[in-house]
XYZ file of C-alpha atoms in Angstrom:
381
model
C 191.591 154.607 -47.213
C 189.120 152.113 -46.862
C 190.970 148.691 -47.170
C 188.942 145.729 -48.118
C 191.405 143.339 -49.346
C 192.428 141.593 -46.201
C 192.487 137.872 -47.955
C 195.239 139.204 -49.683
C 197.208 140.272 -47.034
C 196.694 142.208 -43.498
C 198.130 144.741 -41.743
C 200.954 143.592 -39.443
C 200.121 144.382 -35.845
C 202.195 147.157 -34.223
C 203.078 144.667 -31.234
C 205.123 142.624 -34.015
C 207.546 145.569 -34.736
C 208.762 145.006 -31.049
C 209.730 141.219 -32.159
C 211.708 142.580 -34.989
C 213.846 144.807 -32.937
C 214.261 142.612 -30.214
C 215.741 139.774 -32.202
C 216.361 141.176 -35.320
C 218.605 144.075 -33.939
C 219.121 143.680 -30.150
C 219.600 140.127 -29.578
C 220.106 139.115 -33.280
C 221.859 135.702 -32.660
C 221.825 132.498 -34.656
C 219.489 130.357 -32.639
C 221.880 127.464 -33.946
C 224.952 128.806 -32.295
C 226.170 127.543 -29.073
C 226.798 130.491 -26.987
C 223.940 131.392 -24.399
C 222.527 134.095 -26.032
C 221.854 132.102 -28.802
C 220.147 129.512 -26.860
C 217.616 132.254 -25.714
C 216.583 132.641 -29.693
C 216.550 128.775 -29.793
C 213.968 129.063 -26.949
C 211.762 131.920 -28.711
C 211.404 129.729 -31.876
C 210.520 126.848 -29.982
C 207.963 128.738 -27.676
C 206.535 130.343 -31.041
C 206.096 126.851 -32.193
C 203.994 125.574 -28.872
C 201.864 128.501 -29.242
C 200.832 128.115 -33.098
C 200.436 124.545 -31.901
C 198.009 125.476 -29.184
C 196.182 127.788 -31.352
C 195.326 124.737 -33.692
C 194.230 122.511 -31.085
C 197.071 120.127 -31.953
C 197.423 116.799 -30.400
C 200.520 115.739 -28.276
C 203.266 114.526 -30.314
C 202.330 116.865 -33.414
C 204.847 119.084 -34.987
C 205.064 122.379 -36.514
C 207.471 123.146 -39.494
C 208.344 126.528 -40.081
C 208.716 128.000 -43.643
C 208.772 131.170 -45.426
C 205.358 130.951 -46.549
C 201.672 128.981 -47.125
C 203.000 128.616 -50.630
C 206.040 126.522 -49.454
C 204.070 124.920 -46.796
C 201.559 123.519 -49.189
C 204.685 122.618 -51.643
C 206.308 120.798 -48.920
C 203.013 118.921 -47.812
C 202.577 117.732 -51.466
C 205.958 116.927 -52.513
C 207.404 115.711 -49.210
C 204.619 113.470 -47.573
C 203.791 111.365 -50.356
C 204.239 107.646 -49.322
C 204.410 106.446 -52.910
C 206.406 107.139 -55.781
C 203.453 106.515 -58.228
C 199.906 106.689 -57.187
C 196.660 109.268 -57.844
C 196.531 112.771 -56.299
C 193.086 114.506 -55.534
C 192.840 118.104 -55.228
C 189.573 120.653 -55.540
C 189.027 122.411 -58.503
C 189.356 125.688 -56.302
C 192.761 124.953 -54.444
C 195.100 127.811 -53.940
C 197.631 128.072 -56.948
C 200.434 126.672 -54.585
C 198.590 123.441 -54.081
C 197.024 122.970 -57.686
C 200.423 124.092 -59.645
C 202.313 121.488 -57.283
C 199.418 118.798 -57.981
C 199.996 119.639 -62.076
C 203.707 119.431 -61.680
C 203.410 116.318 -59.769
C 201.374 114.836 -62.512
C 203.895 115.869 -65.285
C 206.459 113.835 -63.061
C 204.407 110.418 -63.085
C 201.520 110.958 -60.845
C 198.005 110.477 -61.925
C 195.728 113.891 -60.830
C 192.231 113.981 -60.537
C 190.329 117.098 -59.795
C 187.266 117.191 -57.313
C 184.476 119.586 -58.318
C 183.098 122.256 -56.511
C 179.361 123.815 -56.098
C 179.073 127.426 -57.777
C 179.308 128.773 -54.002
C 183.053 127.030 -53.932
C 182.833 124.239 -51.740
C 183.893 120.916 -52.494
C 181.073 118.442 -53.489
C 181.770 115.982 -51.161
C 180.117 112.755 -52.843
C 181.834 113.481 -56.084
C 185.092 113.899 -54.058
C 184.916 110.431 -52.343
C 183.972 108.693 -55.862
C 187.421 109.747 -56.862
C 189.346 107.563 -54.331
C 190.398 104.274 -54.809
C 193.296 102.408 -53.537
C 195.892 104.006 -55.801
C 195.073 107.429 -53.546
C 198.499 108.540 -52.042
C 197.042 112.048 -51.069
C 193.953 114.448 -51.142
C 194.226 118.133 -50.283
C 191.030 120.237 -49.857
C 191.220 123.596 -48.546
C 189.347 124.613 -45.261
C 187.903 127.772 -46.155
C 187.939 128.852 -50.153
C 190.221 131.855 -50.406
C 188.051 132.951 -53.478
C 184.832 133.089 -51.941
C 185.023 132.139 -48.297
C 183.207 128.925 -48.967
C 183.803 126.717 -45.550
C 184.362 122.949 -46.251
C 184.253 120.329 -43.271
C 187.612 119.175 -43.647
C 187.536 117.307 -40.504
C 184.466 115.169 -41.650
C 186.123 114.807 -45.084
C 189.565 113.672 -43.953
C 187.845 111.258 -41.573
C 185.821 109.656 -44.802
C 188.819 110.105 -47.073
C 190.927 107.807 -44.536
C 187.896 105.457 -44.112
C 187.810 104.841 -47.663
C 191.749 104.895 -48.103
C 193.309 104.473 -44.463
C 197.141 104.555 -46.526
C 196.647 107.918 -48.141
C 197.591 111.361 -46.828
C 195.140 114.172 -46.040
C 196.235 117.917 -46.501
C 194.443 121.171 -45.894
C 195.238 124.576 -46.928
C 194.232 126.607 -43.572
C 195.442 129.791 -44.583
C 192.124 131.551 -45.242
C 190.828 129.956 -41.876
C 193.451 130.167 -39.237
C 191.990 132.375 -36.521
C 188.847 132.957 -38.255
C 187.499 129.664 -37.760
C 187.333 127.381 -35.145
C 189.339 124.570 -35.351
C 190.779 121.592 -33.296
C 193.391 119.113 -35.124
C 193.408 116.669 -31.957
C 191.257 113.517 -32.808
C 191.011 114.545 -36.391
C 192.307 112.555 -39.439
C 194.159 115.558 -40.880
C 197.640 114.892 -41.605
C 198.737 118.068 -42.914
C 197.698 121.776 -42.330
C 199.232 125.006 -43.846
C 198.867 128.507 -42.140
C 200.478 131.937 -42.889
C 201.494 134.452 -40.625
C 200.595 137.622 -43.064
C 196.955 136.380 -43.106
C 196.504 137.159 -39.529
C 198.503 140.244 -38.910
C 201.482 138.944 -38.736
C 204.883 139.480 -40.982
C 205.033 138.428 -44.612
C 207.562 136.118 -45.293
C 206.978 133.476 -42.379
C 204.135 130.239 -42.654
C 204.253 127.037 -40.695
C 202.935 123.190 -41.455
C 201.462 121.328 -39.038
C 202.441 117.896 -39.106
C 200.231 115.051 -37.277
C 201.755 112.585 -34.811
C 203.529 110.234 -37.177
C 203.866 112.290 -40.179
C 207.159 112.257 -41.213
C 208.210 114.563 -44.299
C 211.342 114.068 -46.291
C 214.014 116.810 -46.523
C 212.725 119.607 -48.546
C 215.834 121.598 -48.155
C 219.251 120.573 -47.546
C 222.086 122.268 -45.178
C 222.378 122.387 -41.454
C 219.729 120.600 -40.340
C 217.446 123.144 -38.929
C 213.634 122.568 -38.677
C 214.474 119.131 -37.599
C 216.602 118.288 -40.834
C 213.334 118.971 -42.982
C 213.880 122.386 -44.010
C 217.738 123.861 -43.547
C 218.809 127.366 -43.270
C 219.076 129.882 -40.129
C 215.307 130.465 -38.734
C 213.954 133.744 -38.973
C 213.833 134.338 -35.158
C 211.924 137.770 -36.008
C 209.529 136.840 -38.015
C 208.406 133.491 -36.255
C 208.307 135.504 -32.686
C 206.024 138.063 -34.653
C 203.854 135.468 -36.025
C 203.317 133.649 -32.451
C 202.418 137.372 -31.208
C 200.014 137.711 -33.814
C 198.505 134.377 -33.120
C 198.420 135.494 -29.192
C 196.529 138.661 -29.899
C 194.243 137.251 -32.858
C 192.924 134.373 -31.268
C 191.331 136.461 -28.456
C 189.586 138.745 -31.226
C 188.381 135.865 -33.076
C 184.772 135.412 -32.065
C 184.255 139.326 -32.241
C 185.493 139.656 -35.682
C 183.371 136.775 -36.979
C 180.149 138.334 -35.867
C 181.281 141.785 -37.383
C 182.515 140.270 -40.765
C 179.337 138.366 -41.074
C 176.932 141.152 -40.441
C 179.176 143.586 -42.971
C 178.681 140.660 -45.505
C 174.917 140.497 -44.851
C 175.009 144.261 -45.604
C 176.830 143.867 -48.524
C 174.964 140.932 -50.108
C 171.277 142.849 -49.311
C 172.685 145.862 -51.017
C 173.638 144.162 -54.014
C 170.373 142.087 -54.424
C 168.502 145.420 -53.951
C 170.588 147.357 -56.551
C 171.915 145.318 -59.226
C 169.957 142.205 -59.760
C 170.748 140.232 -62.827
C 173.649 142.260 -63.597
C 175.440 140.763 -60.575
C 176.015 137.021 -59.600
C 176.588 136.824 -55.910
C 178.685 133.611 -55.616
C 179.509 133.550 -51.896
C 176.869 131.646 -49.778
C 177.041 133.666 -46.586
C 175.001 130.800 -44.686
C 177.663 128.424 -45.641
C 180.887 130.945 -45.697
C 183.574 131.597 -43.266
C 185.722 134.777 -42.517
C 185.309 137.975 -44.141
C 185.548 137.043 -47.842
C 182.675 138.029 -50.119
C 182.565 137.176 -53.905
C 180.461 138.510 -56.627
C 180.886 139.144 -60.580
C 179.200 141.817 -62.798
C 177.886 140.657 -66.019
C 179.433 143.621 -68.218
C 181.992 145.299 -66.350
C 185.248 143.631 -65.655
C 186.304 143.234 -62.600
C 189.847 145.003 -62.992
C 188.121 147.822 -64.286
C 185.999 148.274 -61.320
C 189.005 147.821 -59.109
C 190.594 150.689 -60.154
C 187.550 152.628 -60.476
C 186.856 152.099 -56.681
C 190.724 152.986 -56.099
C 190.374 156.320 -57.660
C 187.577 156.786 -54.478
C 189.967 155.755 -51.816
C 188.778 151.931 -51.425
C 190.808 148.924 -52.225
C 189.496 145.537 -53.252
C 190.678 142.474 -55.126
C 189.060 140.512 -58.100
C 190.099 137.293 -56.233
C 193.404 135.675 -55.194
C 196.445 137.587 -55.168
C 198.555 134.863 -56.214
C 196.777 134.156 -59.509
C 195.174 137.613 -60.352
C 198.020 138.942 -62.583
C 197.373 135.725 -64.737
C 194.922 135.190 -67.341
C 193.294 131.672 -66.743
C 189.917 130.360 -66.705
C 190.251 128.013 -63.852
C 188.457 129.779 -60.970
C 185.426 131.152 -63.258
C 185.286 127.537 -64.554
C 184.829 126.152 -61.286
C 182.442 128.663 -59.893
C 180.273 128.376 -63.175
C 180.640 132.206 -63.961
C 180.233 131.925 -67.815
C 180.335 134.992 -70.413
C 180.713 138.443 -69.062
C 180.710 137.160 -65.214
C 183.809 135.071 -65.993
C 185.825 138.647 -66.185
C 183.258 140.427 -63.768
C 184.697 138.954 -60.357
C 185.341 141.030 -57.256
C 186.873 139.716 -54.180
C 185.880 142.057 -50.777
C 187.511 140.441 -47.865
C 186.758 141.803 -44.561
C 188.820 142.047 -41.189
C 186.156 142.821 -38.654
C 188.127 146.016 -37.860
C 185.799 147.982 -40.661
C 182.816 150.336 -39.693
C 179.442 150.291 -40.835
C 180.579 153.714 -42.302
C 183.308 151.819 -44.226
C 180.597 149.475 -45.823
C 178.117 151.891 -46.424
C 181.015 154.025 -48.257
C 182.187 150.823 -50.243
C 178.170 150.121 -51.312
C 177.846 153.977 -52.418
C 181.079 153.864 -54.249
C 180.269 150.861 -56.104
C 176.892 152.152 -57.026
C 178.739 155.621 -58.157
C 181.032 153.284 -60.555
C 178.639 151.159 -61.751
C 176.673 154.154 -63.149
C 179.866 155.670 -65.027
C 180.968 152.195 -66.252
C 177.901 150.773 -67.190
C 178.123 153.408 -70.454
C 180.821 151.591 -71.582
C 179.308 147.785 -70.828
C 180.306 145.188 -73.224
C 177.567 144.351 -75.610
Protein backbone atom coordinates (compact mmCIF):
# COMPACT_ATOMS: atom_id res chain seq x y z
CA UNK A 1 0.00 0.00 0.00
CA UNK A 2 1.14 3.54 -0.80
CA UNK A 3 -0.48 5.99 1.62
CA UNK A 4 -0.81 9.55 0.28
CA UNK A 5 -3.53 10.99 2.53
CA UNK A 6 -1.46 12.34 5.42
CA UNK A 7 -3.52 15.53 5.67
CA UNK A 8 -6.39 13.31 6.82
CA UNK A 9 -4.30 11.55 9.45
CA UNK A 10 -0.80 10.18 9.97
CA UNK A 11 0.53 6.88 11.26
CA UNK A 12 1.43 7.14 14.92
CA UNK A 13 5.12 6.90 15.73
CA UNK A 14 5.89 3.53 17.38
CA UNK A 15 7.52 5.39 20.28
CA UNK A 16 4.10 6.76 21.22
CA UNK A 17 2.95 3.26 22.11
CA UNK A 18 5.36 3.28 25.04
CA UNK A 19 3.47 6.25 26.49
CA UNK A 20 0.15 4.43 26.17
CA UNK A 21 1.56 1.38 27.91
CA UNK A 22 3.24 3.38 30.65
CA UNK A 23 0.48 5.88 31.48
CA UNK A 24 -2.52 3.80 30.47
CA UNK A 25 -1.57 0.45 31.98
CA UNK A 26 1.41 0.64 34.32
CA UNK A 27 1.15 4.14 35.80
CA UNK A 28 -2.53 4.72 35.10
CA UNK A 29 -3.21 7.18 37.92
CA UNK A 30 -5.54 10.16 37.78
CA UNK A 31 -3.31 13.26 37.77
CA UNK A 32 -5.77 15.11 40.01
CA UNK A 33 -5.48 12.59 42.86
CA UNK A 34 -3.49 13.53 45.98
CA UNK A 35 -1.10 10.56 46.35
CA UNK A 36 2.44 10.69 45.01
CA UNK A 37 2.09 8.45 41.91
CA UNK A 38 -0.72 10.71 40.67
CA UNK A 39 1.52 13.70 41.16
CA UNK A 40 4.02 12.14 38.76
CA UNK A 41 1.34 11.99 36.08
CA UNK A 42 0.45 15.63 36.73
CA UNK A 43 4.10 16.47 36.06
CA UNK A 44 3.94 14.47 32.80
CA UNK A 45 1.03 16.64 31.60
CA UNK A 46 2.87 19.81 32.63
CA UNK A 47 6.03 18.70 30.83
CA UNK A 48 4.08 17.90 27.67
CA UNK A 49 2.55 21.36 27.79
CA UNK A 50 6.02 22.92 27.91
CA UNK A 51 7.27 20.71 25.07
CA UNK A 52 4.50 21.79 22.72
CA UNK A 53 4.69 25.45 23.71
CA UNK A 54 8.43 25.34 23.03
CA UNK A 55 7.84 23.82 19.58
CA UNK A 56 5.46 26.69 18.87
CA UNK A 57 8.03 29.28 19.89
CA UNK A 58 5.58 30.59 22.48
CA UNK A 59 6.39 33.60 24.65
CA UNK A 60 6.70 33.58 28.43
CA UNK A 61 3.28 33.70 30.01
CA UNK A 62 1.55 31.83 27.20
CA UNK A 63 -0.55 28.79 27.98
CA UNK A 64 -1.70 25.62 26.23
CA UNK A 65 -5.11 24.06 26.73
CA UNK A 66 -5.31 20.32 26.00
CA UNK A 67 -8.46 19.20 24.20
CA UNK A 68 -9.77 16.11 22.43
CA UNK A 69 -9.15 17.35 18.89
CA UNK A 70 -8.28 20.24 16.63
CA UNK A 71 -12.00 20.67 16.00
CA UNK A 72 -12.70 21.10 19.69
CA UNK A 73 -9.85 23.60 19.95
CA UNK A 74 -11.35 25.61 17.08
CA UNK A 75 -14.75 25.56 18.76
CA UNK A 76 -13.28 26.84 22.03
CA UNK A 77 -11.33 29.54 20.20
CA UNK A 78 -14.46 30.93 18.57
CA UNK A 79 -17.03 30.29 21.27
CA UNK A 80 -15.12 31.03 24.46
CA UNK A 81 -12.83 33.92 23.56
CA UNK A 82 -15.28 36.54 22.31
CA UNK A 83 -14.98 39.70 24.39
CA UNK A 84 -18.40 41.03 23.42
CA UNK A 85 -21.83 39.42 23.20
CA UNK A 86 -22.44 40.87 19.77
CA UNK A 87 -20.33 42.01 16.86
CA UNK A 88 -18.82 40.73 13.64
CA UNK A 89 -16.86 37.55 13.03
CA UNK A 90 -14.58 37.28 9.98
CA UNK A 91 -13.37 33.92 8.67
CA UNK A 92 -11.78 32.97 5.38
CA UNK A 93 -13.84 31.15 2.76
CA UNK A 94 -11.71 28.00 3.01
CA UNK A 95 -11.58 27.59 6.76
CA UNK A 96 -11.85 24.07 8.13
CA UNK A 97 -15.42 23.05 8.90
CA UNK A 98 -14.69 23.28 12.63
CA UNK A 99 -14.15 27.02 12.23
CA UNK A 100 -16.63 27.75 9.46
CA UNK A 101 -19.54 25.82 10.94
CA UNK A 102 -18.93 27.25 14.41
CA UNK A 103 -18.97 30.74 12.90
CA UNK A 104 -22.25 29.91 11.13
CA UNK A 105 -23.72 28.71 14.42
CA UNK A 106 -22.67 31.94 16.13
CA UNK A 107 -24.24 33.86 13.27
CA UNK A 108 -27.52 32.07 14.00
CA UNK A 109 -27.15 33.16 17.62
CA UNK A 110 -26.91 36.85 16.70
CA UNK A 111 -23.36 37.64 15.63
CA UNK A 112 -22.74 39.04 12.16
CA UNK A 113 -20.53 36.93 9.89
CA UNK A 114 -18.33 38.06 7.03
CA UNK A 115 -16.42 35.62 4.82
CA UNK A 116 -13.08 36.73 3.38
CA UNK A 117 -12.47 35.68 -0.21
CA UNK A 118 -9.61 33.35 -1.13
CA UNK A 119 -7.71 33.17 -4.39
CA UNK A 120 -7.83 30.14 -6.67
CA UNK A 121 -4.88 28.53 -4.87
CA UNK A 122 -6.66 28.70 -1.52
CA UNK A 123 -4.80 31.62 0.08
CA UNK A 124 -6.85 34.40 1.66
CA UNK A 125 -6.82 37.66 -0.32
CA UNK A 126 -5.41 39.92 2.34
CA UNK A 127 -6.62 43.30 1.07
CA UNK A 128 -10.18 42.03 0.81
CA UNK A 129 -9.95 40.60 4.31
CA UNK A 130 -8.79 43.94 5.70
CA UNK A 131 -11.64 45.73 3.92
CA UNK A 132 -14.09 43.70 6.00
CA UNK A 133 -12.73 44.91 9.34
CA UNK A 134 -14.57 47.63 11.24
CA UNK A 135 -15.06 48.73 14.83
CA UNK A 136 -17.63 45.98 15.37
CA UNK A 137 -15.19 43.17 14.55
CA UNK A 138 -14.75 40.85 17.53
CA UNK A 139 -12.81 37.94 16.01
CA UNK A 140 -10.87 37.08 12.85
CA UNK A 141 -9.86 33.50 12.01
CA UNK A 142 -7.48 32.66 9.16
CA UNK A 143 -5.91 29.21 8.83
CA UNK A 144 -2.12 28.99 8.59
CA UNK A 145 -2.00 26.30 5.89
CA UNK A 146 -5.10 25.50 3.87
CA UNK A 147 -6.13 21.91 4.53
CA UNK A 148 -7.52 21.60 0.99
CA UNK A 149 -4.69 22.97 -1.16
CA UNK A 150 -1.73 23.56 1.15
CA UNK A 151 -1.81 27.31 0.45
CA UNK A 152 0.32 29.19 2.98
CA UNK A 153 -1.09 32.27 4.68
CA UNK A 154 1.31 34.67 6.40
CA UNK A 155 -0.75 34.67 9.57
CA UNK A 156 1.78 36.67 11.57
CA UNK A 157 1.58 39.52 9.05
CA UNK A 158 -2.20 39.22 8.79
CA UNK A 159 -2.64 39.20 12.57
CA UNK A 160 -0.50 42.31 12.95
CA UNK A 161 -2.53 44.22 10.36
CA UNK A 162 -5.83 43.02 11.80
CA UNK A 163 -4.81 44.22 15.26
CA UNK A 164 -3.58 47.55 13.85
CA UNK A 165 -7.01 48.16 12.39
CA UNK A 166 -8.99 46.71 15.29
CA UNK A 167 -6.90 46.36 18.47
CA UNK A 168 -9.77 44.93 20.51
CA UNK A 169 -10.57 41.98 18.27
CA UNK A 170 -9.28 38.43 18.82
CA UNK A 171 -7.13 36.74 16.16
CA UNK A 172 -7.22 32.95 15.77
CA UNK A 173 -5.39 30.70 13.36
CA UNK A 174 -6.00 27.02 12.74
CA UNK A 175 -2.46 25.68 12.55
CA UNK A 176 -3.33 22.00 12.30
CA UNK A 177 -1.81 21.53 8.83
CA UNK A 178 1.11 23.86 9.58
CA UNK A 179 2.41 22.56 12.92
CA UNK A 180 5.85 20.94 12.52
CA UNK A 181 5.67 21.58 8.78
CA UNK A 182 6.15 25.35 8.72
CA UNK A 183 8.63 27.21 10.96
CA UNK A 184 6.62 29.12 13.53
CA UNK A 185 7.52 31.44 16.39
CA UNK A 186 4.45 32.78 18.15
CA UNK A 187 6.47 34.99 20.48
CA UNK A 188 6.27 38.58 19.30
CA UNK A 189 3.25 37.91 17.10
CA UNK A 190 -0.27 39.32 17.38
CA UNK A 191 -1.79 35.84 17.24
CA UNK A 192 -4.03 35.23 20.26
CA UNK A 193 -5.08 31.64 19.59
CA UNK A 194 -3.50 28.84 17.56
CA UNK A 195 -4.87 25.33 17.07
CA UNK A 196 -2.80 22.13 16.79
CA UNK A 197 -3.68 18.42 16.64
CA UNK A 198 -1.69 15.32 17.58
CA UNK A 199 -2.83 12.92 14.86
CA UNK A 200 -1.61 15.23 12.08
CA UNK A 201 1.98 14.97 13.38
CA UNK A 202 2.21 11.20 14.01
CA UNK A 203 0.70 11.42 17.46
CA UNK A 204 -2.52 9.71 18.60
CA UNK A 205 -6.06 10.55 17.60
CA UNK A 206 -8.21 12.13 20.27
CA UNK A 207 -5.72 14.77 21.44
CA UNK A 208 -5.54 18.41 20.39
CA UNK A 209 -4.42 21.67 21.94
CA UNK A 210 -5.16 25.38 21.81
CA UNK A 211 -2.39 27.94 22.30
CA UNK A 212 -3.42 30.91 24.42
CA UNK A 213 -1.33 34.07 24.19
CA UNK A 214 -0.49 35.89 27.43
CA UNK A 215 -3.58 37.65 28.71
CA UNK A 216 -6.04 35.53 26.73
CA UNK A 217 -8.57 34.08 29.17
CA UNK A 218 -11.34 32.02 27.56
CA UNK A 219 -14.61 31.37 29.34
CA UNK A 220 -15.27 27.85 30.61
CA UNK A 221 -16.11 25.33 27.89
CA UNK A 222 -16.71 22.21 30.02
CA UNK A 223 -17.80 22.55 33.66
CA UNK A 224 -16.74 19.99 36.24
CA UNK A 225 -13.79 19.38 38.47
CA UNK A 226 -11.72 22.32 37.26
CA UNK A 227 -9.06 20.53 35.23
CA UNK A 228 -7.20 22.42 32.49
CA UNK A 229 -7.31 25.73 34.36
CA UNK A 230 -11.07 25.38 34.93
CA UNK A 231 -11.61 25.85 31.19
CA UNK A 232 -12.17 22.23 30.16
CA UNK A 233 -12.97 19.96 33.06
CA UNK A 234 -12.54 16.20 32.85
CA UNK A 235 -9.74 13.81 33.70
CA UNK A 236 -6.78 14.51 31.43
CA UNK A 237 -5.88 11.97 28.75
CA UNK A 238 -2.39 11.41 30.19
CA UNK A 239 -1.35 8.62 27.74
CA UNK A 240 -2.48 10.64 24.75
CA UNK A 241 -0.95 13.89 25.99
CA UNK A 242 2.37 12.20 26.72
CA UNK A 243 2.32 10.58 23.27
CA UNK A 244 1.57 13.95 21.67
CA UNK A 245 4.68 15.39 23.30
CA UNK A 246 6.74 12.39 22.16
CA UNK A 247 5.56 12.91 18.57
CA UNK A 248 6.43 16.61 18.76
CA UNK A 249 9.92 15.94 20.11
CA UNK A 250 10.63 13.50 17.29
CA UNK A 251 8.89 15.48 14.58
CA UNK A 252 10.52 18.85 15.12
CA UNK A 253 13.92 17.39 14.26
CA UNK A 254 12.58 16.00 10.98
CA UNK A 255 10.75 19.10 9.75
CA UNK A 256 13.38 20.54 7.40
CA UNK A 257 14.23 17.17 5.83
CA UNK A 258 10.58 16.27 5.28
CA UNK A 259 9.79 19.69 3.83
CA UNK A 260 12.53 19.30 1.25
CA UNK A 261 11.31 15.85 0.20
CA UNK A 262 7.67 16.97 0.02
CA UNK A 263 8.58 19.97 -2.14
CA UNK A 264 10.50 17.78 -4.60
CA UNK A 265 7.67 15.26 -4.84
CA UNK A 266 5.05 17.96 -5.31
CA UNK A 267 7.08 19.37 -8.19
CA UNK A 268 7.25 15.91 -9.74
CA UNK A 269 3.48 15.43 -9.53
CA UNK A 270 2.87 18.93 -10.87
CA UNK A 271 5.13 18.30 -13.88
CA UNK A 272 3.49 14.94 -14.57
CA UNK A 273 -0.02 16.38 -14.56
CA UNK A 274 0.91 19.26 -16.85
CA UNK A 275 2.72 16.96 -19.29
CA UNK A 276 0.01 14.31 -19.48
CA UNK A 277 -3.42 15.85 -18.95
CA UNK A 278 -3.34 19.43 -20.24
CA UNK A 279 -6.73 21.13 -20.04
CA UNK A 280 -8.33 18.00 -18.64
CA UNK A 281 -6.90 18.86 -15.22
CA UNK A 282 -6.96 22.03 -13.12
CA UNK A 283 -4.06 22.30 -10.67
CA UNK A 284 -5.17 24.34 -7.67
CA UNK A 285 -2.05 24.08 -5.50
CA UNK A 286 0.53 26.75 -6.21
CA UNK A 287 3.69 24.85 -5.29
CA UNK A 288 5.68 28.08 -4.86
CA UNK A 289 3.19 29.47 -2.34
CA UNK A 290 2.20 26.33 -0.48
CA UNK A 291 3.54 24.43 2.50
CA UNK A 292 3.68 20.88 3.74
CA UNK A 293 2.85 17.93 1.53
CA UNK A 294 -0.61 18.89 0.27
CA UNK A 295 -1.16 18.90 -3.49
CA UNK A 296 -4.66 19.49 -4.88
CA UNK A 297 -5.96 19.18 -8.43
CA UNK A 298 -9.24 18.45 -10.22
CA UNK A 299 -10.20 16.58 -13.37
CA UNK A 300 -12.81 18.09 -15.65
CA UNK A 301 -14.68 14.92 -16.49
CA UNK A 302 -13.88 12.29 -13.85
CA UNK A 303 -15.38 12.48 -10.38
CA UNK A 304 -12.83 12.61 -7.61
CA UNK A 305 -14.56 9.91 -5.59
CA UNK A 306 -14.47 7.52 -8.55
CA UNK A 307 -10.76 8.17 -9.08
CA UNK A 308 -10.07 7.60 -5.36
CA UNK A 309 -11.69 4.16 -5.52
CA UNK A 310 -9.88 3.31 -8.74
CA UNK A 311 -6.52 4.18 -7.21
CA UNK A 312 -7.41 2.22 -4.08
CA UNK A 313 -7.78 -0.91 -6.18
CA UNK A 314 -4.17 -0.38 -7.23
CA UNK A 315 -3.04 -0.07 -3.61
CA UNK A 316 -2.76 3.73 -3.52
CA UNK A 317 -4.73 5.81 -1.00
CA UNK A 318 -5.48 9.49 -1.66
CA UNK A 319 -8.37 11.78 -0.74
CA UNK A 320 -10.77 14.17 -2.40
CA UNK A 321 -10.24 16.89 0.20
CA UNK A 322 -10.73 17.39 3.91
CA UNK A 323 -11.86 14.16 5.55
CA UNK A 324 -14.10 16.27 7.80
CA UNK A 325 -16.19 17.42 4.85
CA UNK A 326 -15.65 14.77 2.19
CA UNK A 327 -18.79 12.86 3.13
CA UNK A 328 -21.04 15.88 2.82
CA UNK A 329 -22.29 17.21 -0.48
CA UNK A 330 -21.39 20.89 -0.37
CA UNK A 331 -20.34 23.59 -2.79
CA UNK A 332 -18.41 25.84 -0.42
CA UNK A 333 -14.94 24.47 -1.15
CA UNK A 334 -15.10 24.24 -4.98
CA UNK A 335 -16.84 27.63 -5.13
CA UNK A 336 -14.11 29.22 -3.03
CA UNK A 337 -11.47 27.73 -5.33
CA UNK A 338 -13.28 28.82 -8.47
CA UNK A 339 -13.86 25.24 -9.63
CA UNK A 340 -16.83 25.19 -11.96
CA UNK A 341 -18.61 22.53 -13.98
CA UNK A 342 -17.02 19.09 -13.88
CA UNK A 343 -13.97 20.39 -12.05
CA UNK A 344 -16.14 21.01 -8.99
CA UNK A 345 -16.65 17.26 -8.53
CA UNK A 346 -13.27 16.12 -9.82
CA UNK A 347 -11.02 17.10 -6.93
CA UNK A 348 -8.13 14.93 -5.73
CA UNK A 349 -5.97 15.78 -2.72
CA UNK A 350 -2.60 14.07 -2.44
CA UNK A 351 -0.94 14.73 0.91
CA UNK A 352 2.63 13.64 1.47
CA UNK A 353 4.58 13.04 4.63
CA UNK A 354 8.16 13.30 3.37
CA UNK A 355 8.83 9.63 3.95
CA UNK A 356 7.59 8.57 0.50
CA UNK A 357 10.17 7.40 -2.01
CA UNK A 358 10.60 8.60 -5.57
CA UNK A 359 9.37 5.15 -6.58
CA UNK A 360 6.15 5.73 -4.62
CA UNK A 361 5.51 8.98 -6.45
CA UNK A 362 6.27 7.38 -9.81
CA UNK A 363 3.89 4.52 -8.97
CA UNK A 364 1.15 7.01 -8.09
CA UNK A 365 1.64 8.91 -11.36
CA UNK A 366 1.57 5.70 -13.40
CA UNK A 367 -1.54 4.48 -11.60
CA UNK A 368 -3.25 7.84 -12.10
CA UNK A 369 -2.57 7.69 -15.83
CA UNK A 370 -3.80 4.08 -16.05
CA UNK A 371 -7.00 4.85 -14.14
CA UNK A 372 -7.58 7.93 -16.27
CA UNK A 373 -7.41 5.87 -19.46
CA UNK A 374 -10.12 3.56 -18.15
CA UNK A 375 -12.34 6.22 -16.62
CA UNK A 376 -12.26 8.60 -19.59
CA UNK A 377 -14.30 6.03 -21.49
CA UNK A 378 -17.12 6.85 -19.09
CA UNK A 379 -16.41 10.56 -18.91
CA UNK A 380 -19.37 12.87 -18.44
CA UNK A 381 -20.43 14.74 -21.54
